[in-house]
Coordinates of C-alpha atoms in Angstrom, one line a residue:
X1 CA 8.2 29.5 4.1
X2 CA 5.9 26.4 5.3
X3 CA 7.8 23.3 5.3
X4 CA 4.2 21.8 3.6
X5 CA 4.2 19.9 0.3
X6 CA 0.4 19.3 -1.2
X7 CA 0.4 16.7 -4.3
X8 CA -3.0 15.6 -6.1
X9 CA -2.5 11.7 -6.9
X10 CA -2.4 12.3 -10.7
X11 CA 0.8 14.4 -10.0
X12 CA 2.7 11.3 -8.3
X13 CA 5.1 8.9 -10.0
X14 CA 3.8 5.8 -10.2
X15 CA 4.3 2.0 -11.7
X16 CA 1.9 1.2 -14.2
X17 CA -0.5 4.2 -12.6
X18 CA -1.2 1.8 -10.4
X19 CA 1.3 2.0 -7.7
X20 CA 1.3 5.6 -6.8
X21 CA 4.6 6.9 -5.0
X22 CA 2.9 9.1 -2.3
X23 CA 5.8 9.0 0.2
X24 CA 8.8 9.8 -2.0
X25 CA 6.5 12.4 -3.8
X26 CA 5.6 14.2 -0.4
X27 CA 9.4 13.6 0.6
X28 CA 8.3 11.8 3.3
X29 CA 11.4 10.6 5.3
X30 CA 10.1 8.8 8.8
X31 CA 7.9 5.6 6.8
X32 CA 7.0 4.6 3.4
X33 CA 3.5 5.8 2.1
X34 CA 2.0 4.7 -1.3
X35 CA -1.1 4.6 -2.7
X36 CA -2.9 1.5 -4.7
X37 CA -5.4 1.7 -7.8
X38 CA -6.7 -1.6 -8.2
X39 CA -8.7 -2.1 -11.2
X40 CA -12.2 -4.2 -10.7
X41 CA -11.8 -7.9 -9.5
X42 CA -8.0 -7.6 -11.1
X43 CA -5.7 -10.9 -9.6
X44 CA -2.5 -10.1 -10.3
X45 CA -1.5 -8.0 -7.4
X46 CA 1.4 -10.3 -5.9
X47 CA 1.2 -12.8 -3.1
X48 CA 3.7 -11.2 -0.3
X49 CA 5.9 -10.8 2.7
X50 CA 8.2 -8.2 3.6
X51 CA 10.8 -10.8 5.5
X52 CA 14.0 -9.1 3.7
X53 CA 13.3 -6.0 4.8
X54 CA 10.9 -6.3 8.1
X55 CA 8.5 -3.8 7.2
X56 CA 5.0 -4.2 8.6
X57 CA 2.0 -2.3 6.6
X58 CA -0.8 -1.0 7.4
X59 CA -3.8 -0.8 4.7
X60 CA -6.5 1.9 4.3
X61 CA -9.3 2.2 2.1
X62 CA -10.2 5.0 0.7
X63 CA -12.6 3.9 -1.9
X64 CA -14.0 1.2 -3.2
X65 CA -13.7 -2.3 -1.9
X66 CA -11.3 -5.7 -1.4
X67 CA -10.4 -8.6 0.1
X68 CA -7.5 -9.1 2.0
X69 CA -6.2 -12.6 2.2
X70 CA -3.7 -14.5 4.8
X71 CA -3.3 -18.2 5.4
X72 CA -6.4 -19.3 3.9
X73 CA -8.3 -16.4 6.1
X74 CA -10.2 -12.8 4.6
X75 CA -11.1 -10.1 5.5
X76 CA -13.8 -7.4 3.7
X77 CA -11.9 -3.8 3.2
X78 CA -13.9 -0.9 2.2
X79 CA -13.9 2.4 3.2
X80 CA -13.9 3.1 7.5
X81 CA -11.6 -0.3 7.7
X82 CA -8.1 0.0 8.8
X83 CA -6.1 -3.9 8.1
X84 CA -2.3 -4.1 9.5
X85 CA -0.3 -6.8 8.3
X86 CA 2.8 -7.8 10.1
X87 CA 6.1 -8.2 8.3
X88 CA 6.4 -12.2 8.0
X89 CA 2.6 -12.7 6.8
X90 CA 2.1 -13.4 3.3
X91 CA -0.7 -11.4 1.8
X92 CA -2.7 -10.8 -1.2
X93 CA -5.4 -7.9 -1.9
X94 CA -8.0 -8.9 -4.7
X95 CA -10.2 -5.9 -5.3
X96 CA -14.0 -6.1 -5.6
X97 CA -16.2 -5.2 -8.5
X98 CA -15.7 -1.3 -7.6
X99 CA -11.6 -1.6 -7.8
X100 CA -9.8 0.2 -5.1
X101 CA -7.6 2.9 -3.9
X102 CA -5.8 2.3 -0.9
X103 CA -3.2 3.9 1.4
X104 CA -0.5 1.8 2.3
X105 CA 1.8 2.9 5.0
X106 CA 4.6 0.8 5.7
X107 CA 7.7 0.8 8.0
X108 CA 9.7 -1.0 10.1
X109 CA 9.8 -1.2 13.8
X110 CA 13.1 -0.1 15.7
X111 CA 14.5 0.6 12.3
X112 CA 15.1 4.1 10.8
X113 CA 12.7 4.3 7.3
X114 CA 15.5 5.1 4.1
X115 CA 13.1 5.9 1.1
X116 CA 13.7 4.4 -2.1
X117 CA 15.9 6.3 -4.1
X118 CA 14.7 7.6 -7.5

């Protein structure tokens, strides 16, 4: 049997439908991988740093667009665009008027990844 596993994003847990749970549903064991829906020009997604637990992430759209913000600086993200954000930068993604899906992958270096538990 192939050691594959093949999920459509409508079949993956999620918080609020909004943050999917791609890794954990794949059983992904080596880094953590999640996808966002982000509603048009929606502000609430959180201001952050991953200090506590070093992870640095790595952002990539795959439709629609954003802007990723960082010490007063931004940065377009649409689809083609690859952002990585190291683990002690805050960071804030507003999506555009189209909202947004992203891939998030996230781990941290010289550290083995432990998924979330369920």
């Amino acid at each position: 049997m192939a050691d594959v596993m093949v999920k459509r994003f409508d079949d993956l847990d999620s918080y609020q439908g909004q943050f999917l749970y791609a890794g954990r549903g794949l059983g992904v064991t080596a880094w953590g991988m999640n996808i966002l829906k982000l509603p048009p020009n929606w502000t609430d997604y959180p201001n952050h740093d991953h200090l506590k637990d070093g992870q640095e992430e790595v952002y990539v759209v795959l439709q629609g667009n954003a802007t990723l913000e960082a010490e007063g600086e931004t940065w377009e993200l649409e689809p083609g665009t690859l952002a990585r954000v190291g683990h002690r930068q805050k960071r804030k993604i507003t999506p555009g008027t189209q909202g947004v899906v992203i891939l998030a992958l996230g781990g941290t270096p010289g550290k083995v990844y432990q998924p979330p538990s369920r």
